[in-house]
Amino acid sequence: MNVEILAAGAGFTEGPVVTQEGEILAVSIDQGRVYTCKSGKAEVFADVGGGPNGATEGLGEKIYIAQSGGQWGRRHPAFVPGITGGIQVVAADRSVSWVTMDPIAPSDLCFGPDNHLYVTDPTRHRTGDGRIWRVDVDSGRSEILVSVPWFPNGIGFGPESDALYVASTAEQRIVRFPITPDGLGPEETAIQLTTGFPDGFAFDVDGNLVIGAVSLGADAGDIQTWSSAGQLLDTFHPGTHRLYTNV
């Protein structure tokens, strides 16, 4: 498999998005920015400050940002002192505003089939707890669907519209929550990794789960592909770095 570098110099990148217009975006946690990849370079799409940790596209060419509140960004001049955590939106004209400041330090987000945002909100610097939110982007109304005793990270809906998937990083597993009329049903382990720790993920066209699996030791991280039945199909090593965090 060939590896092509689309852009460099964007810092600690996360939350890659391929927009409906074909543009490739990524957030920079340590630079407080959203970048677009053009002609082999990273160009500033928007300055959002703090530590943007995830991104997804909504209607009207709007890009929604999981703003962690600068957990990483304090080391870079682009960091905006005092910024809180929450959900930001970058409009088509590149203006930045807040949807909600209710989540504390969100990590990742995705749209559900109900057109609401679903957001992971782990307690930082701990492995023991976190929250999953549902946000109405029109009104800004936010509700905690569940509090969990583990670190919720990547989030996404799979081929079925009645189940939400969340990465439990420290436990090396992908958790599946059934969607019920009352919110989320009881969690179940959909995939149990044997190596690496799941961060961000996406489903491919065949319904397989492609996971950015980071390394917490000296070994390199990798990209793992798992079937819906929980079978490891492929392990791809992009390079020697420990942190291949999102796909």
JSON list of C-alpha atoms in Angstrom, two decimals:
[
{"chain": "A", "resi": 1, "resn": "MET", "atom": "CA", "xyz": [0.00, 0.00, 0.00]},
{"chain": "A", "resi": 2, "resn": "ASN", "atom": "CA", "xyz": [1.35, 3.41, -0.94]},
{"chain": "A", "resi": 3, "resn": "VAL", "atom": "CA", "xyz": [1.38, 6.29, 1.52]},
{"chain": "A", "resi": 4, "resn": "GLU", "atom": "CA", "xyz": [0.94, 9.82, 0.19]},
{"chain": "A", "resi": 5, "resn": "ILE", "atom": "CA", "xyz": [1.53, 12.89, 2.36]},
{"chain": "A", "resi": 6, "resn": "LEU", "atom": "CA", "xyz": [-1.26, 15.38, 1.64]},
{"chain": "A", "resi": 7, "resn": "ALA", "atom": "CA", "xyz": [0.04, 18.17, 3.90]},
{"chain": "A", "resi": 8, "resn": "ALA", "atom": "CA", "xyz": [2.71, 18.80, 6.53]},
{"chain": "A", "resi": 9, "resn": "GLY", "atom": "CA", "xyz": [3.33, 21.35, 9.26]},
{"chain": "A", "resi": 10, "resn": "ALA", "atom": "CA", "xyz": [-0.16, 21.16, 10.76]},
{"chain": "A", "resi": 11, "resn": "GLY", "atom": "CA", "xyz": [0.94, 20.08, 14.23]},
{"chain": "A", "resi": 12, "resn": "PHE", "atom": "CA", "xyz": [-0.92, 17.41, 16.22]},
{"chain": "A", "resi": 13, "resn": "THR", "atom": "CA", "xyz": [-3.74, 16.68, 13.79]},
{"chain": "A", "resi": 14, "resn": "GLU", "atom": "CA", "xyz": [-7.06, 14.98, 14.55]},
{"chain": "A", "resi": 15, "resn": "GLY", "atom": "CA", "xyz": [-10.61, 14.84, 13.22]},
{"chain": "A", "resi": 16, "resn": "PRO", "atom": "CA", "xyz": [-10.07, 14.39, 9.45]},
{"chain": "A", "resi": 17, "resn": "VAL", "atom": "CA", "xyz": [-13.09, 15.34, 7.36]},
{"chain": "A", "resi": 18, "resn": "VAL", "atom": "CA", "xyz": [-13.72, 14.87, 3.64]},
{"chain": "A", "resi": 19, "resn": "THR", "atom": "CA", "xyz": [-16.43, 17.42, 2.87]},
{"chain": "A", "resi": 20, "resn": "GLN", "atom": "CA", "xyz": [-19.26, 17.07, 0.39]},
{"chain": "A", "resi": 21, "resn": "GLU", "atom": "CA", "xyz": [-17.27, 19.43, -1.86]},
{"chain": "A", "resi": 22, "resn": "GLY", "atom": "CA", "xyz": [-14.28, 17.08, -1.74]},
{"chain": "A", "resi": 23, "resn": "GLU", "atom": "CA", "xyz": [-12.15, 19.27, 0.51]},
{"chain": "A", "resi": 24, "resn": "ILE", "atom": "CA", "xyz": [-9.95, 17.53, 3.09]},
{"chain": "A", "resi": 25, "resn": "LEU", "atom": "CA", "xyz": [-9.92, 19.18, 6.53]},
{"chain": "A", "resi": 26, "resn": "ALA", "atom": "CA", "xyz": [-8.25, 18.35, 9.83]},
{"chain": "A", "resi": 27, "resn": "VAL", "atom": "CA", "xyz": [-8.04, 20.05, 13.20]},
{"chain": "A", "resi": 28, "resn": "SER", "atom": "CA", "xyz": [-4.75, 20.90, 14.86]},
{"chain": "A", "resi": 29, "resn": "ILE", "atom": "CA", "xyz": [-4.95, 20.30, 18.60]},
{"chain": "A", "resi": 30, "resn": "ASP", "atom": "CA", "xyz": [-1.75, 22.12, 19.50]},
{"chain": "A", "resi": 31, "resn": "GLN", "atom": "CA", "xyz": [-2.21, 25.03, 17.09]},
{"chain": "A", "resi": 32, "resn": "GLY", "atom": "CA", "xyz": [-5.88, 25.80, 17.73]},
{"chain": "A", "resi": 33, "resn": "ARG", "atom": "CA", "xyz": [-6.74, 25.70, 14.06]},
{"chain": "A", "resi": 34, "resn": "VAL", "atom": "CA", "xyz": [-8.64, 23.88, 11.33]},
{"chain": "A", "resi": 35, "resn": "TYR", "atom": "CA", "xyz": [-6.51, 23.20, 8.26]},
{"chain": "A", "resi": 36, "resn": "THR", "atom": "CA", "xyz": [-7.39, 22.34, 4.69]},
{"chain": "A", "resi": 37, "resn": "CYS", "atom": "CA", "xyz": [-5.02, 20.24, 2.56]},
{"chain": "A", "resi": 38, "resn": "LYS", "atom": "CA", "xyz": [-4.27, 21.92, -0.76]},
{"chain": "A", "resi": 39, "resn": "SER", "atom": "CA", "xyz": [-1.46, 21.31, -3.25]},
{"chain": "A", "resi": 40, "resn": "GLY", "atom": "CA", "xyz": [0.62, 19.44, -0.71]},
{"chain": "A", "resi": 41, "resn": "LYS", "atom": "CA", "xyz": [0.34, 22.18, 1.92]},
{"chain": "A", "resi": 42, "resn": "ALA", "atom": "CA", "xyz": [-1.72, 22.78, 5.04]},
{"chain": "A", "resi": 43, "resn": "GLU", "atom": "CA", "xyz": [-3.62, 26.07, 4.71]},
{"chain": "A", "resi": 44, "resn": "VAL", "atom": "CA", "xyz": [-5.53, 27.67, 7.57]},
{"chain": "A", "resi": 45, "resn": "PHE", "atom": "CA", "xyz": [-9.27, 27.11, 7.16]},
{"chain": "A", "resi": 46, "resn": "ALA", "atom": "CA", "xyz": [-10.25, 28.69, 10.51]},
{"chain": "A", "resi": 47, "resn": "ASP", "atom": "CA", "xyz": [-8.70, 29.77, 13.79]},
{"chain": "A", "resi": 48, "resn": "VAL", "atom": "CA", "xyz": [-10.80, 28.28, 16.58]},
{"chain": "A", "resi": 49, "resn": "GLY", "atom": "CA", "xyz": [-8.33, 28.61, 19.47]},
{"chain": "A", "resi": 50, "resn": "GLY", "atom": "CA", "xyz": [-7.93, 26.22, 22.36]},
{"chain": "A", "resi": 51, "resn": "GLY", "atom": "CA", "xyz": [-7.45, 22.58, 21.45]},
{"chain": "A", "resi": 52, "resn": "PRO", "atom": "CA", "xyz": [-9.86, 21.37, 18.74]},
{"chain": "A", "resi": 53, "resn": "ASN", "atom": "CA", "xyz": [-10.02, 17.58, 19.05]},
{"chain": "A", "resi": 54, "resn": "GLY", "atom": "CA", "xyz": [-12.56, 16.41, 16.46]},
{"chain": "A", "resi": 55, "resn": "ALA", "atom": "CA", "xyz": [-14.61, 17.65, 13.52]},
{"chain": "A", "resi": 56, "resn": "THR", "atom": "CA", "xyz": [-17.55, 16.70, 11.34]},
{"chain": "A", "resi": 57, "resn": "GLU", "atom": "CA", "xyz": [-19.54, 18.32, 8.53]},
{"chain": "A", "resi": 58, "resn": "GLY", "atom": "CA", "xyz": [-23.16, 19.39, 8.85]},
{"chain": "A", "resi": 59, "resn": "LEU", "atom": "CA", "xyz": [-25.71, 21.00, 6.57]},
{"chain": "A", "resi": 60, "resn": "GLY", "atom": "CA", "xyz": [-24.92, 24.28, 4.85]},
{"chain": "A", "resi": 61, "resn": "GLU", "atom": "CA", "xyz": [-21.18, 23.56, 4.57]},
{"chain": "A", "resi": 62, "resn": "LYS", "atom": "CA", "xyz": [-20.84, 24.01, 8.33]},
{"chain": "A", "resi": 63, "resn": "ILE", "atom": "CA", "xyz": [-18.00, 22.29, 10.17]},
{"chain": "A", "resi": 64, "resn": "TYR", "atom": "CA", "xyz": [-18.66, 21.35, 13.79]},
{"chain": "A", "resi": 65, "resn": "ILE", "atom": "CA", "xyz": [-15.71, 21.18, 16.18]},
{"chain": "A", "resi": 66, "resn": "ALA", "atom": "CA", "xyz": [-15.22, 19.23, 19.42]},
{"chain": "A", "resi": 67, "resn": "GLN", "atom": "CA", "xyz": [-13.32, 21.89, 21.37]},
{"chain": "A", "resi": 68, "resn": "SER", "atom": "CA", "xyz": [-11.42, 20.34, 24.29]},
{"chain": "A", "resi": 69, "resn": "GLY", "atom": "CA", "xyz": [-10.61, 23.71, 25.81]},
{"chain": "A", "resi": 70, "resn": "GLY", "atom": "CA", "xyz": [-6.90, 23.78, 25.13]},
{"chain": "A", "resi": 71, "resn": "GLN", "atom": "CA", "xyz": [-5.63, 20.69, 26.90]},
{"chain": "A", "resi": 72, "resn": "TRP", "atom": "CA", "xyz": [-2.83, 20.54, 24.30]},
{"chain": "A", "resi": 73, "resn": "GLY", "atom": "CA", "xyz": [-2.95, 24.04, 22.86]},
{"chain": "A", "resi": 74, "resn": "ARG", "atom": "CA", "xyz": [-1.33, 25.98, 25.68]},
{"chain": "A", "resi": 75, "resn": "ARG", "atom": "CA", "xyz": [2.11, 25.43, 24.15]},
{"chain": "A", "resi": 76, "resn": "HIS", "atom": "CA", "xyz": [1.36, 27.23, 20.89]},
{"chain": "A", "resi": 77, "resn": "PRO", "atom": "CA", "xyz": [0.95, 30.97, 20.10]},
{"chain": "A", "resi": 78, "resn": "ALA", "atom": "CA", "xyz": [-2.44, 30.28, 18.47]},
{"chain": "A", "resi": 79, "resn": "PHE", "atom": "CA", "xyz": [-3.86, 29.16, 21.82]},
{"chain": "A", "resi": 80, "resn": "VAL", "atom": "CA", "xyz": [-6.57, 31.50, 23.13]},
{"chain": "A", "resi": 81, "resn": "PRO", "atom": "CA", "xyz": [-6.16, 31.82, 26.92]},
{"chain": "A", "resi": 82, "resn": "GLY", "atom": "CA", "xyz": [-9.21, 31.02, 28.98]},
{"chain": "A", "resi": 83, "resn": "ILE", "atom": "CA", "xyz": [-11.18, 29.26, 26.24]},
{"chain": "A", "resi": 84, "resn": "THR", "atom": "CA", "xyz": [-13.65, 26.71, 27.53]},
{"chain": "A", "resi": 85, "resn": "GLY", "atom": "CA", "xyz": [-14.61, 23.33, 26.19]},
{"chain": "A", "resi": 86, "resn": "GLY", "atom": "CA", "xyz": [-17.73, 22.78, 24.09]},
{"chain": "A", "resi": 87, "resn": "ILE", "atom": "CA", "xyz": [-18.95, 22.54, 20.51]},
{"chain": "A", "resi": 88, "resn": "GLN", "atom": "CA", "xyz": [-18.01, 25.21, 17.95]},
{"chain": "A", "resi": 89, "resn": "VAL", "atom": "CA", "xyz": [-19.24, 25.69, 14.40]},
{"chain": "A", "resi": 90, "resn": "VAL", "atom": "CA", "xyz": [-17.33, 27.12, 11.46]},
{"chain": "A", "resi": 91, "resn": "ALA", "atom": "CA", "xyz": [-19.78, 28.62, 8.96]},
{"chain": "A", "resi": 92, "resn": "ALA", "atom": "CA", "xyz": [-19.32, 28.72, 5.19]},
{"chain": "A", "resi": 93, "resn": "ASP", "atom": "CA", "xyz": [-17.89, 32.24, 5.52]},
{"chain": "A", "resi": 94, "resn": "ARG", "atom": "CA", "xyz": [-15.25, 30.87, 7.97]},
{"chain": "A", "resi": 95, "resn": "SER", "atom": "CA", "xyz": [-16.74, 32.67, 10.98]},
{"chain": "A", "resi": 96, "resn": "VAL", "atom": "CA", "xyz": [-16.56, 30.74, 14.26]},
{"chain": "A", "resi": 97, "resn": "SER", "atom": "CA", "xyz": [-19.29, 30.61, 16.91]},
{"chain": "A", "resi": 98, "resn": "TRP", "atom": "CA", "xyz": [-20.44, 28.37, 19.77]},
{"chain": "A", "resi": 99, "resn": "VAL", "atom": "CA", "xyz": [-23.21, 25.80, 19.58]},
{"chain": "A", "resi": 100, "resn": "THR", "atom": "CA", "xyz": [-22.94, 24.87, 23.27]},
{"chain": "A", "resi": 101, "resn": "MET", "atom": "CA", "xyz": [-20.46, 25.11, 26.12]},
{"chain": "A", "resi": 102, "resn": "ASP", "atom": "CA", "xyz": [-22.11, 22.34, 28.14]},
{"chain": "A", "resi": 103, "resn": "PRO", "atom": "CA", "xyz": [-19.64, 19.52, 27.37]},
{"chain": "A", "resi": 104, "resn": "ILE", "atom": "CA", "xyz": [-16.49, 19.87, 29.49]},
{"chain": "A", "resi": 105, "resn": "ALA", "atom": "CA", "xyz": [-13.65, 18.75, 27.19]},
{"chain": "A", "resi": 106, "resn": "PRO", "atom": "CA", "xyz": [-15.12, 16.88, 24.20]},
{"chain": "A", "resi": 107, "resn": "SER", "atom": "CA", "xyz": [-12.99, 14.52, 22.14]},
{"chain": "A", "resi": 108, "resn": "ASP", "atom": "CA", "xyz": [-15.00, 13.51, 19.07]},
{"chain": "A", "resi": 109, "resn": "LEU", "atom": "CA", "xyz": [-18.44, 14.00, 17.52]},
{"chain": "A", "resi": 110, "resn": "CYS", "atom": "CA", "xyz": [-20.69, 12.75, 14.74]},
{"chain": "A", "resi": 111, "resn": "PHE", "atom": "CA", "xyz": [-24.16, 13.35, 13.38]},
{"chain": "A", "resi": 112, "resn": "GLY", "atom": "CA", "xyz": [-26.83, 10.74, 14.01]},
{"chain": "A", "resi": 113, "resn": "PRO", "atom": "CA", "xyz": [-29.75, 9.77, 11.77]},
{"chain": "A", "resi": 114, "resn": "ASP", "atom": "CA", "xyz": [-31.89, 12.21, 13.80]},
{"chain": "A", "resi": 115, "resn": "ASN", "atom": "CA", "xyz": [-29.64, 15.13, 12.66]},
{"chain": "A", "resi": 116, "resn": "HIS", "atom": "CA", "xyz": [-28.39, 15.67, 16.21]},
{"chain": "A", "resi": 117, "resn": "LEU", "atom": "CA", "xyz": [-24.75, 15.70, 17.19]},
{"chain": "A", "resi": 118, "resn": "TYR", "atom": "CA", "xyz": [-23.45, 12.88, 19.38]},
{"chain": "A", "resi": 119, "resn": "VAL", "atom": "CA", "xyz": [-20.38, 13.84, 21.40]},
{"chain": "A", "resi": 120, "resn": "THR", "atom": "CA", "xyz": [-17.83, 12.04, 23.58]},
{"chain": "A", "resi": 121, "resn": "ASP", "atom": "CA", "xyz": [-16.67, 14.02, 26.61]},
{"chain": "A", "resi": 122, "resn": "PRO", "atom": "CA", "xyz": [-13.96, 12.18, 28.57]},
{"chain": "A", "resi": 123, "resn": "THR", "atom": "CA", "xyz": [-12.62, 13.49, 31.84]},
{"chain": "A", "resi": 124, "resn": "ARG", "atom": "CA", "xyz": [-9.09, 14.48, 30.86]},
{"chain": "A", "resi": 125, "resn": "HIS", "atom": "CA", "xyz": [-5.95, 13.12, 32.52]},
{"chain": "A", "resi": 126, "resn": "ARG", "atom": "CA", "xyz": [-7.98, 10.18, 33.86]},
{"chain": "A", "resi": 127, "resn": "THR", "atom": "CA", "xyz": [-9.01, 6.84, 32.43]},
{"chain": "A", "resi": 128, "resn": "GLY", "atom": "CA", "xyz": [-12.01, 6.28, 34.62]},
{"chain": "A", "resi": 129, "resn": "ASP", "atom": "CA", "xyz": [-15.03, 8.21, 33.40]},
{"chain": "A", "resi": 130, "resn": "GLY", "atom": "CA", "xyz": [-16.73, 10.35, 30.78]},
{"chain": "A", "resi": 131, "resn": "ARG", "atom": "CA", "xyz": [-20.01, 11.37, 29.22]},
{"chain": "A", "resi": 132, "resn": "ILE", "atom": "CA", "xyz": [-21.85, 10.96, 25.92]},
{"chain": "A", "resi": 133, "resn": "TRP", "atom": "CA", "xyz": [-23.96, 13.95, 24.89]},
{"chain": "A", "resi": 134, "resn": "ARG", "atom": "CA", "xyz": [-26.66, 14.58, 22.30]},
{"chain": "A", "resi": 135, "resn": "VAL", "atom": "CA", "xyz": [-26.81, 18.14, 20.97]},
{"chain": "A", "resi": 136, "resn": "ASP", "atom": "CA", "xyz": [-29.48, 19.90, 18.91]},
{"chain": "A", "resi": 137, "resn": "VAL", "atom": "CA", "xyz": [-27.36, 22.15, 16.67]},
{"chain": "A", "resi": 138, "resn": "ASP", "atom": "CA", "xyz": [-30.28, 24.46, 15.88]},
{"chain": "A", "resi": 139, "resn": "SER", "atom": "CA", "xyz": [-31.24, 25.29, 19.46]},
{"chain": "A", "resi": 140, "resn": "GLY", "atom": "CA", "xyz": [-27.98, 24.42, 21.24]},
{"chain": "A", "resi": 141, "resn": "ARG", "atom": "CA", "xyz": [-29.89, 22.21, 23.66]},
{"chain": "A", "resi": 142, "resn": "SER", "atom": "CA", "xyz": [-27.61, 19.54, 25.10]},
{"chain": "A", "resi": 143, "resn": "GLU", "atom": "CA", "xyz": [-28.36, 16.44, 27.13]},
{"chain": "A", "resi": 144, "resn": "ILE", "atom": "CA", "xyz": [-26.17, 13.78, 28.69]},
{"chain": "A", "resi": 145, "resn": "LEU", "atom": "CA", "xyz": [-27.33, 10.42, 27.36]},
{"chain": "A", "resi": 146, "resn": "VAL", "atom": "CA", "xyz": [-25.09, 8.37, 29.62]},
{"chain": "A", "resi": 147, "resn": "SER", "atom": "CA", "xyz": [-22.15, 8.68, 32.01]},
{"chain": "A", "resi": 148, "resn": "VAL", "atom": "CA", "xyz": [-19.65, 5.85, 31.69]},
{"chain": "A", "resi": 149, "resn": "PRO", "atom": "CA", "xyz": [-16.86, 4.54, 33.96]},
{"chain": "A", "resi": 150, "resn": "TRP", "atom": "CA", "xyz": [-14.33, 4.51, 31.09]},
{"chain": "A", "resi": 151, "resn": "PHE", "atom": "CA", "xyz": [-12.63, 6.96, 28.68]},
{"chain": "A", "resi": 152, "resn": "PRO", "atom": "CA", "xyz": [-14.98, 7.58, 25.70]},
{"chain": "A", "resi": 153, "resn": "ASN", "atom": "CA", "xyz": [-13.06, 8.68, 22.62]},
{"chain": "A", "resi": 154, "resn": "GLY", "atom": "CA", "xyz": [-13.96, 8.12, 18.94]},
{"chain": "A", "resi": 155, "resn": "ILE", "atom": "CA", "xyz": [-17.66, 7.98, 18.08]},
{"chain": "A", "resi": 156, "resn": "GLY", "atom": "CA", "xyz": [-19.73, 7.05, 15.04]},
{"chain": "A", "resi": 157, "resn": "PHE", "atom": "CA", "xyz": [-22.84, 5.42, 13.62]},
{"chain": "A", "resi": 158, "resn": "GLY", "atom": "CA", "xyz": [-22.42, 2.24, 11.63]},
{"chain": "A", "resi": 159, "resn": "PRO", "atom": "CA", "xyz": [-24.35, 0.73, 8.73]},
{"chain": "A", "resi": 160, "resn": "GLU", "atom": "CA", "xyz": [-27.39, 0.31, 11.00]},
{"chain": "A", "resi": 161, "resn": "SER", "atom": "CA", "xyz": [-29.09, 3.52, 12.12]},
{"chain": "A", "resi": 162, "resn": "ASP", "atom": "CA", "xyz": [-30.17, 2.18, 15.51]},
{"chain": "A", "resi": 163, "resn": "ALA", "atom": "CA", "xyz": [-26.73, 1.73, 17.09]},
{"chain": "A", "resi": 164, "resn": "LEU", "atom": "CA", "xyz": [-23.99, 4.09, 18.25]},
{"chain": "A", "resi": 165, "resn": "TYR", "atom": "CA", "xyz": [-20.35, 3.01, 18.46]},
{"chain": "A", "resi": 166, "resn": "VAL", "atom": "CA", "xyz": [-17.83, 4.51, 20.89]},
{"chain": "A", "resi": 167, "resn": "ALA", "atom": "CA", "xyz": [-14.14, 3.76, 21.49]},
{"chain": "A", "resi": 168, "resn": "SER", "atom": "CA", "xyz": [-13.22, 2.86, 25.05]},
{"chain": "A", "resi": 169, "resn": "THR", "atom": "CA", "xyz": [-9.54, 3.58, 24.65]},
{"chain": "A", "resi": 170, "resn": "ALA", "atom": "CA", "xyz": [-7.98, 2.28, 27.86]},
{"chain": "A", "resi": 171, "resn": "GLU", "atom": "CA", "xyz": [-10.03, -0.93, 27.70]},
{"chain": "A", "resi": 172, "resn": "GLN", "atom": "CA", "xyz": [-8.96, -1.62, 24.08]},
{"chain": "A", "resi": 173, "resn": "ARG", "atom": "CA", "xyz": [-12.53, -2.04, 22.89]},
{"chain": "A", "resi": 174, "resn": "ILE", "atom": "CA", "xyz": [-15.26, -0.58, 20.69]},
{"chain": "A", "resi": 175, "resn": "VAL", "atom": "CA", "xyz": [-18.55, -0.32, 22.53]},
{"chain": "A", "resi": 176, "resn": "ARG", "atom": "CA", "xyz": [-21.94, -0.57, 20.84]},
{"chain": "A", "resi": 177, "resn": "PHE", "atom": "CA", "xyz": [-25.01, 1.19, 22.28]},
{"chain": "A", "resi": 178, "resn": "PRO", "atom": "CA", "xyz": [-28.47, 0.37, 20.88]},
{"chain": "A", "resi": 179, "resn": "ILE", "atom": "CA", "xyz": [-30.55, 3.49, 20.20]},
{"chain": "A", "resi": 180, "resn": "THR", "atom": "CA", "xyz": [-33.89, 3.33, 22.01]},
{"chain": "A", "resi": 181, "resn": "PRO", "atom": "CA", "xyz": [-36.82, 5.77, 22.28]},
{"chain": "A", "resi": 182, "resn": "ASP", "atom": "CA", "xyz": [-35.46, 6.69, 25.71]},
{"chain": "A", "resi": 183, "resn": "GLY", "atom": "CA", "xyz": [-31.87, 7.28, 24.57]},
{"chain": "A", "resi": 184, "resn": "LEU", "atom": "CA", "xyz": [-29.11, 4.66, 24.73]},
{"chain": "A", "resi": 185, "resn": "GLY", "atom": "CA", "xyz": [-29.63, 1.04, 25.66]},
{"chain": "A", "resi": 186, "resn": "PRO", "atom": "CA", "xyz": [-27.16, -1.11, 27.63]},
{"chain": "A", "resi": 187, "resn": "GLU", "atom": "CA", "xyz": [-23.60, -1.13, 26.27]},
{"chain": "A", "resi": 188, "resn": "GLU", "atom": "CA", "xyz": [-22.04, -4.19, 24.71]},
{"chain": "A", "resi": 189, "resn": "THR", "atom": "CA", "xyz": [-18.53, -4.88, 23.45]},
{"chain": "A", "resi": 190, "resn": "ALA", "atom": "CA", "xyz": [-18.58, -4.94, 19.65]},
{"chain": "A", "resi": 191, "resn": "ILE", "atom": "CA", "xyz": [-14.82, -5.36, 19.13]},
{"chain": "A", "resi": 192, "resn": "GLN", "atom": "CA", "xyz": [-12.08, -6.28, 21.57]},
{"chain": "A", "resi": 193, "resn": "LEU", "atom": "CA", "xyz": [-8.64, -5.28, 20.33]},
{"chain": "A", "resi": 194, "resn": "THR", "atom": "CA", "xyz": [-5.66, -7.43, 21.28]},
{"chain": "A", "resi": 195, "resn": "THR", "atom": "CA", "xyz": [-2.99, -4.86, 20.40]},
{"chain": "A", "resi": 196, "resn": "GLY", "atom": "CA", "xyz": [-3.16, -1.07, 20.33]},
{"chain": "A", "resi": 197, "resn": "PHE", "atom": "CA", "xyz": [-5.67, 1.28, 21.89]},
{"chain": "A", "resi": 198, "resn": "PRO", "atom": "CA", "xyz": [-8.62, 2.55, 19.78]},
{"chain": "A", "resi": 199, "resn": "ASP", "atom": "CA", "xyz": [-8.92, 6.30, 19.27]},
{"chain": "A", "resi": 200, "resn": "GLY", "atom": "CA", "xyz": [-10.84, 7.54, 16.20]},
{"chain": "A", "resi": 201, "resn": "PHE", "atom": "CA", "xyz": [-12.53, 5.23, 13.69]},
{"chain": "A", "resi": 202, "resn": "ALA", "atom": "CA", "xyz": [-14.75, 5.09, 10.62]},
{"chain": "A", "resi": 203, "resn": "PHE", "atom": "CA", "xyz": [-16.81, 2.49, 8.78]},
{"chain": "A", "resi": 204, "resn": "ASP", "atom": "CA", "xyz": [-15.86, 1.52, 5.23]},
{"chain": "A", "resi": 205, "resn": "VAL", "atom": "CA", "xyz": [-18.30, 0.83, 2.39]},
{"chain": "A", "resi": 206, "resn": "ASP", "atom": "CA", "xyz": [-18.48, -2.86, 3.33]},
{"chain": "A", "resi": 207, "resn": "GLY", "atom": "CA", "xyz": [-19.47, -2.12, 6.93]},
{"chain": "A", "resi": 208, "resn": "ASN", "atom": "CA", "xyz": [-16.04, -2.94, 8.35]},
{"chain": "A", "resi": 209, "resn": "LEU", "atom": "CA", "xyz": [-14.64, -0.78, 11.13]},
{"chain": "A", "resi": 210, "resn": "VAL", "atom": "CA", "xyz": [-11.32, 0.99, 10.41]},
{"chain": "A", "resi": 211, "resn": "ILE", "atom": "CA", "xyz": [-9.65, 2.02, 13.66]},
{"chain": "A", "resi": 212, "resn": "GLY", "atom": "CA", "xyz": [-6.77, 4.35, 14.46]},
{"chain": "A", "resi": 213, "resn": "ALA", "atom": "CA", "xyz": [-5.03, 2.28, 17.15]},
{"chain": "A", "resi": 214, "resn": "VAL", "atom": "CA", "xyz": [-2.46, 4.25, 19.14]},
{"chain": "A", "resi": 215, "resn": "SER", "atom": "CA", "xyz": [0.48, 2.79, 21.02]},
{"chain": "A", "resi": 216, "resn": "LEU", "atom": "CA", "xyz": [1.02, 3.69, 24.66]},
{"chain": "A", "resi": 217, "resn": "GLY", "atom": "CA", "xyz": [4.49, 2.13, 24.67]},
{"chain": "A", "resi": 218, "resn": "ALA", "atom": "CA", "xyz": [7.57, 2.19, 22.47]},
{"chain": "A", "resi": 219, "resn": "ASP", "atom": "CA", "xyz": [5.97, 0.34, 19.54]},
{"chain": "A", "resi": 220, "resn": "ALA", "atom": "CA", "xyz": [4.44, 2.13, 16.56]},
{"chain": "A", "resi": 221, "resn": "GLY", "atom": "CA", "xyz": [0.71, 2.61, 16.30]},
{"chain": "A", "resi": 222, "resn": "ASP", "atom": "CA", "xyz": [-1.28, 1.22, 13.38]},
{"chain": "A", "resi": 223, "resn": "ILE", "atom": "CA", "xyz": [-4.56, 1.22, 11.47]},
{"chain": "A", "resi": 224, "resn": "GLN", "atom": "CA", "xyz": [-6.69, -1.88, 12.09]},
{"chain": "A", "resi": 225, "resn": "THR", "atom": "CA", "xyz": [-9.67, -3.09, 10.05]},
{"chain": "A", "resi": 226, "resn": "TRP", "atom": "CA", "xyz": [-12.25, -5.28, 11.79]},
{"chain": "A", "resi": 227, "resn": "SER", "atom": "CA", "xyz": [-15.34, -7.00, 10.42]},
{"chain": "A", "resi": 228, "resn": "SER", "atom": "CA", "xyz": [-18.76, -6.43, 11.97]},
{"chain": "A", "resi": 229, "resn": "ALA", "atom": "CA", "xyz": [-18.44, -9.92, 13.45]},
{"chain": "A", "resi": 230, "resn": "GLY", "atom": "CA", "xyz": [-15.37, -8.87, 15.42]},
{"chain": "A", "resi": 231, "resn": "GLN", "atom": "CA", "xyz": [-12.70, -10.46, 13.20]},
{"chain": "A", "resi": 232, "resn": "LEU", "atom": "CA", "xyz": [-9.40, -8.65, 12.55]},
{"chain": "A", "resi": 233, "resn": "LEU", "atom": "CA", "xyz": [-9.09, -8.37, 8.77]},
{"chain": "A", "resi": 234, "resn": "ASP", "atom": "CA", "xyz": [-6.03, -6.18, 8.29]},
{"chain": "A", "resi": 235, "resn": "THR", "atom": "CA", "xyz": [-3.33, -4.25, 10.15]},
{"chain": "A", "resi": 236, "resn": "PHE", "atom": "CA", "xyz": [-1.65, -1.38, 8.32]},
{"chain": "A", "resi": 237, "resn": "HIS", "atom": "CA", "xyz": [1.53, 0.33, 9.56]},
{"chain": "A", "resi": 238, "resn": "PRO", "atom": "CA", "xyz": [1.76, 3.85, 8.09]},
{"chain": "A", "resi": 239, "resn": "GLY", "atom": "CA", "xyz": [5.13, 4.51, 9.76]},
{"chain": "A", "resi": 240, "resn": "THR", "atom": "CA", "xyz": [7.02, 4.48, 13.03]},
{"chain": "A", "resi": 241, "resn": "HIS", "atom": "CA", "xyz": [4.96, 7.00, 15.03]},
{"chain": "A", "resi": 242, "resn": "ARG", "atom": "CA", "xyz": [3.03, 5.91, 18.11]},
{"chain": "A", "resi": 243, "resn": "LEU", "atom": "CA", "xyz": [-0.04, 8.09, 17.45]},
{"chain": "A", "resi": 244, "resn": "TYR", "atom": "CA", "xyz": [-2.13, 7.37, 14.37]},
{"chain": "A", "resi": 245, "resn": "THR", "atom": "CA", "xyz": [-5.15, 8.78, 16.10]},
{"chain": "A", "resi": 246, "resn": "ASN", "atom": "CA", "xyz": [-8.04, 9.16, 13.67]},
{"chain": "A", "resi": 247, "resn": "VAL", "atom": "CA", "xyz": [-9.27, 8.15, 10.23]}
]
